[in-house]
Amino acid sequence: MRAVAGDALVVKSRHVGDEVRKGVIIEVHGKNGAPPYLVRWKDGHESIFFPSGDTLVEHLPVQQKAR
Protein backbone atom coordinates (compact mmCIF):
# COMPACT_ATOMS: atom_id res chain seq x y z
CA MET A 1 0.00 0.00 0.00
CA ARG A 2 1.27 3.45 -0.93
CA ALA A 3 -0.21 6.79 0.10
CA VAL A 4 0.62 10.45 0.67
CA ALA A 5 -0.57 12.95 3.24
CA GLY A 6 -4.06 14.08 2.28
CA ASP A 7 -5.19 10.74 0.88
CA ALA A 8 -8.36 9.27 2.38
CA LEU A 9 -8.58 5.84 4.04
CA VAL A 10 -11.69 3.68 4.07
CA VAL A 11 -11.72 0.64 6.34
CA LYS A 12 -14.50 -1.78 5.48
CA SER A 13 -16.40 -3.34 8.36
CA ARG A 14 -15.65 -6.95 9.21
CA HIS A 15 -19.07 -7.68 10.69
CA VAL A 16 -22.59 -7.07 9.43
CA GLY A 17 -23.94 -3.87 10.95
CA ASP A 18 -20.53 -2.36 11.78
CA GLU A 19 -19.77 1.09 10.38
CA VAL A 20 -17.19 1.78 7.70
CA ARG A 21 -14.31 3.83 9.19
CA LYS A 22 -13.14 6.85 7.22
CA GLY A 23 -10.14 9.09 7.80
CA VAL A 24 -7.50 11.29 6.21
CA ILE A 25 -3.78 10.57 6.29
CA ILE A 26 -1.99 13.40 8.06
CA GLU A 27 1.55 11.95 7.98
CA VAL A 28 3.25 9.02 6.28
CA HIS A 29 5.83 7.39 8.58
CA GLY A 30 7.05 4.63 6.22
CA LYS A 31 9.45 4.91 3.30
CA ASN A 32 8.10 5.83 -0.14
CA GLY A 33 4.48 6.13 1.00
CA ALA A 34 4.39 2.90 2.99
CA PRO A 35 2.64 2.52 6.36
CA PRO A 36 2.37 3.31 9.19
CA TYR A 37 0.21 6.40 8.77
CA LEU A 38 -0.95 9.05 11.20
CA VAL A 39 -4.68 9.26 10.47
CA ARG A 40 -7.35 11.75 11.56
CA TRP A 41 -10.57 9.76 11.68
CA LYS A 42 -14.00 11.16 10.85
CA ASP A 43 -14.79 11.47 14.59
CA GLY A 44 -11.71 13.72 15.10
CA HIS A 45 -9.60 11.04 16.81
CA GLU A 46 -6.01 10.68 15.57
CA SER A 47 -4.00 7.46 15.63
CA ILE A 48 -1.08 5.63 14.09
CA PHE A 49 -2.57 3.09 11.68
CA PHE A 50 -1.22 -0.03 9.98
CA PRO A 51 -3.68 -0.91 7.19
CA SER A 52 -5.06 -4.42 6.79
CA GLY A 53 -6.51 -6.16 3.75
CA ASP A 54 -9.89 -4.48 4.27
CA THR A 55 -8.45 -0.95 3.90
CA LEU A 56 -8.70 1.14 0.73
CA VAL A 57 -6.70 4.27 -0.09
CA GLU A 58 -8.53 6.98 -2.02
CA HIS A 59 -5.95 9.10 -3.82
CA LEU A 60 -7.65 12.48 -3.96
CA PRO A 61 -6.83 15.20 -6.50
CA VAL A 62 -4.57 17.95 -5.18
CA GLN A 63 -7.43 20.50 -5.10
CA GLN A 64 -9.53 18.30 -2.77
CA LYS A 65 -6.59 17.59 -0.42
CA ALA A 66 -6.22 21.30 0.31
CA ARG A 67 -9.83 21.53 1.61
CSV table of C-alpha atoms in Angstrom, one decimal:
chain,number,residue,atom,x,y,z
A,1,MET,CA,0.0,0.0,0.0
A,2,ARG,CA,1.3,3.5,-0.9
A,3,ALA,CA,-0.2,6.8,0.1
A,4,VAL,CA,0.6,10.4,0.7
A,5,ALA,CA,-0.6,13.0,3.2
A,6,GLY,CA,-4.1,14.1,2.3
A,7,ASP,CA,-5.2,10.7,0.9
A,8,ALA,CA,-8.4,9.3,2.4
A,9,LEU,CA,-8.6,5.8,4.0
A,10,VAL,CA,-11.7,3.7,4.1
A,11,VAL,CA,-11.7,0.6,6.3
A,12,LYS,CA,-14.5,-1.8,5.5
A,13,SER,CA,-16.4,-3.3,8.4
A,14,ARG,CA,-15.7,-6.9,9.2
A,15,HIS,CA,-19.1,-7.7,10.7
A,16,VAL,CA,-22.6,-7.1,9.4
A,17,GLY,CA,-23.9,-3.9,10.9
A,18,ASP,CA,-20.5,-2.4,11.8
A,19,GLU,CA,-19.8,1.1,10.4
A,20,VAL,CA,-17.2,1.8,7.7
A,21,ARG,CA,-14.3,3.8,9.2
A,22,LYS,CA,-13.1,6.8,7.2
A,23,GLY,CA,-10.1,9.1,7.8
A,24,VAL,CA,-7.5,11.3,6.2
A,25,ILE,CA,-3.8,10.6,6.3
A,26,ILE,CA,-2.0,13.4,8.1
A,27,GLU,CA,1.6,12.0,8.0
A,28,VAL,CA,3.3,9.0,6.3
A,29,HIS,CA,5.8,7.4,8.6
A,30,GLY,CA,7.1,4.6,6.2
A,31,LYS,CA,9.5,4.9,3.3
A,32,ASN,CA,8.1,5.8,-0.1
A,33,GLY,CA,4.5,6.1,1.0
A,34,ALA,CA,4.4,2.9,3.0
A,35,PRO,CA,2.6,2.5,6.4
A,36,PRO,CA,2.4,3.3,9.2
A,37,TYR,CA,0.2,6.4,8.8
A,38,LEU,CA,-0.9,9.0,11.2
A,39,VAL,CA,-4.7,9.3,10.5
A,40,ARG,CA,-7.3,11.7,11.6
A,41,TRP,CA,-10.6,9.8,11.7
A,42,LYS,CA,-14.0,11.2,10.9
A,43,ASP,CA,-14.8,11.5,14.6
A,44,GLY,CA,-11.7,13.7,15.1
A,45,HIS,CA,-9.6,11.0,16.8
A,46,GLU,CA,-6.0,10.7,15.6
A,47,SER,CA,-4.0,7.5,15.6
A,48,ILE,CA,-1.1,5.6,14.1
A,49,PHE,CA,-2.6,3.1,11.7
A,50,PHE,CA,-1.2,0.0,10.0
A,51,PRO,CA,-3.7,-0.9,7.2
A,52,SER,CA,-5.1,-4.4,6.8
A,53,GLY,CA,-6.5,-6.2,3.8
A,54,ASP,CA,-9.9,-4.5,4.3
A,55,THR,CA,-8.5,-1.0,3.9
A,56,LEU,CA,-8.7,1.1,0.7
A,57,VAL,CA,-6.7,4.3,-0.1
A,58,GLU,CA,-8.5,7.0,-2.0
A,59,HIS,CA,-5.9,9.1,-3.8
A,60,LEU,CA,-7.6,12.5,-4.0
A,61,PRO,CA,-6.8,15.2,-6.5
A,62,VAL,CA,-4.6,17.9,-5.2
A,63,GLN,CA,-7.4,20.5,-5.1
A,64,GLN,CA,-9.5,18.3,-2.8
A,65,LYS,CA,-6.6,17.6,-0.4
A,66,ALA,CA,-6.2,21.3,0.3
A,67,ARG,CA,-9.8,21.5,1.6
